[in-house]
Amino acid sequence: MVTRWIFSRRFSSQIQHSFVTTPIFYVNAAPHIGHLYSSVIADAIHRFNQMTRPAESSDCFLSTGTDEHGLKIQQAAIKHSTSTEDYCDAISTKYRELFGRFQIDYSRFIRTTDTDHRQAVQAFWRSLAASDSIYSASYSGWYCVPDETFLTDSQLKENERGGKCSLESGHPVEWTEEENYMFRLSRYQDDVRHWVKGLEGRRIQPDKFGRILLDWLEEPLPDISISRPMNRVSWGVPVPSNPSQSVYVWLDALVNYLTVAGYPKESFRTRWPPTVQVLGKDILKFHGIYWPAFLLAAQIEPPRQLLVHSHWTVDNQKMSKSKQNVVDPNERAELYTYEGLRYFLLREGVAHSDGNYSDTKVLRILNSELADTLGNLLSRCCGKALNAESIFPAVDREALDALKEIDATKRMLEALEEMPDKASSHYKNYNFYLVVDTIVHLLHTANNFFETTAPWKLKKSDNPADRAKLNTILSVTMEVLRQAGIAAQPIVPGLSMQLLDKLQIVPTARRWNDLQVSFRTQDAPLAQDECILFRRIMPPAQKTDPDQSRSEKRPTKKKKQAA
């Protein structure tokens, strides 16, 4: 039996690398914003880790991919009148293209149909068998095809037609009897519980999902089926010792994390374990109970941490095909841009509660924060009206000292000083919305500073002191923009690059340790290209029917005249 000394002795080494994973996504349908949300979370963590490590370091790794085996995939291919291979190729390509457009900086895109993955699954199976964790048995139970899982009576409810369905997903179940291989899950219950409680109580984030796991672990865990008969599920990895059985799709899928690390080669341990695995709350049991149990049985260290996120509703309704409210990220990005939609998901999503997608909310946030607060400030600093020479000007010390007497300056410089530590703490706690809050607060203070000091008035003066003050206002504001651009790179990498390129900040000076207040001592040229960072977005109705928009405004004008 596995004992707890494994955690304290064998698995006690300090982890130096960064290995972040998304779940691999099931190819029974095209990607939606829920899939994208998992991916942008993992990408933001990965990018932050890259920024905070030495520039020459190459120990940051991000994996994602597609889960392509199982009965559901067989059925989906038949429904689309295509071969299973062609169907998987088509859907997997859609995911890869989506991640490219949203700048998911993955190191490996894995498909469970990859040759090295098949080899890893069979090697892992042999490892489980060697630990006497597998046995053969007749198995009967309620099986849910859409969820690819067997369910106990306590996980079922009655549907509207009087049949049984999954309590959690609502998908129908069918009674199944077959010869399967079983995994001795009950043997590892205490060790899984010990693992969940580890890392000083931060193993599972947010805490509420750790408490859910511990509640599940209060009840005895039944042994679980880990294979299906080939005559039922032929689209899968054959069990190495018995090709009449295929490896159960969830065991197959979970091994992907080992595959991308290089398993079964012993060198995989240089990357293992994952430092954080990002997943949706609907697959918590598979990652929080089955996965660590499988790994412990194979004498492999479980992941360092799980980050579990909640789901997205649409206009406060559950997203579903039947309601025809599934949000297609590519379609929405046509209006909001890829960077804009990525910003919204990280800005509005909170891991512990479901987020609500609303087009009205997206429009308001992007126009207010990206177009007005950030984009407009950059345009005003760089535009010919105030900055005819198109430079990042030097700071005049006397002018800066005078400006520091103004309350708006004090508030801005205080926010600038605090921003890096605050943002870093929020990144480390995966609170991306608080990272954005911190950056936007800094930008609000900069906009207030700009309005208060009114540099456009100084532009009209021929006094050298006023010219020095004007340049100092521009330079200090650009320093705020420089730091905001660096800190926002994990959130909006494309927009941040545009901003930093405009300010001519070299790529080697965009790391986290470059977030120190550094006022310019000499003028430096800005990039000559026009930089409209983010254009205001007009609602679709206004964009497609401007005449109607004008006609709607006329009565308002007449009312004012009459009054």
XYZ file of C-alpha atoms in Angstrom, residues 9 19 35 39 53 61 121 126 136 142 145 147 151 155 202-203 251 330 361 393-394 473 486-487 542 545 553:
27
model
C 10.398 12.149 1.430
C 4.778 23.348 -16.149
C -12.751 26.108 -23.708
C -6.775 28.287 -22.202
C 12.270 33.986 -14.515
C 6.219 24.790 -20.497
C -0.824 5.170 -22.129
C 1.699 -1.646 -17.333
C -10.564 -8.036 -14.023
C -25.452 3.247 -15.248
C -22.281 8.279 -23.016
C -20.028 12.305 -20.075
C -22.498 6.875 -12.320
C -25.325 10.682 -8.958
C -3.418 25.578 -1.186
C -3.312 22.370 -3.220
C -7.534 7.285 -18.039
C -14.268 33.415 -33.420
C -21.095 44.196 -20.794
C 10.883 63.171 -23.648
C 13.316 63.554 -20.777
C 3.970 65.622 -18.001
C 4.712 45.399 -19.219
C 2.375 44.304 -16.406
C -25.346 51.388 -35.221
C -27.750 51.169 -40.036
C -31.252 61.352 -32.462
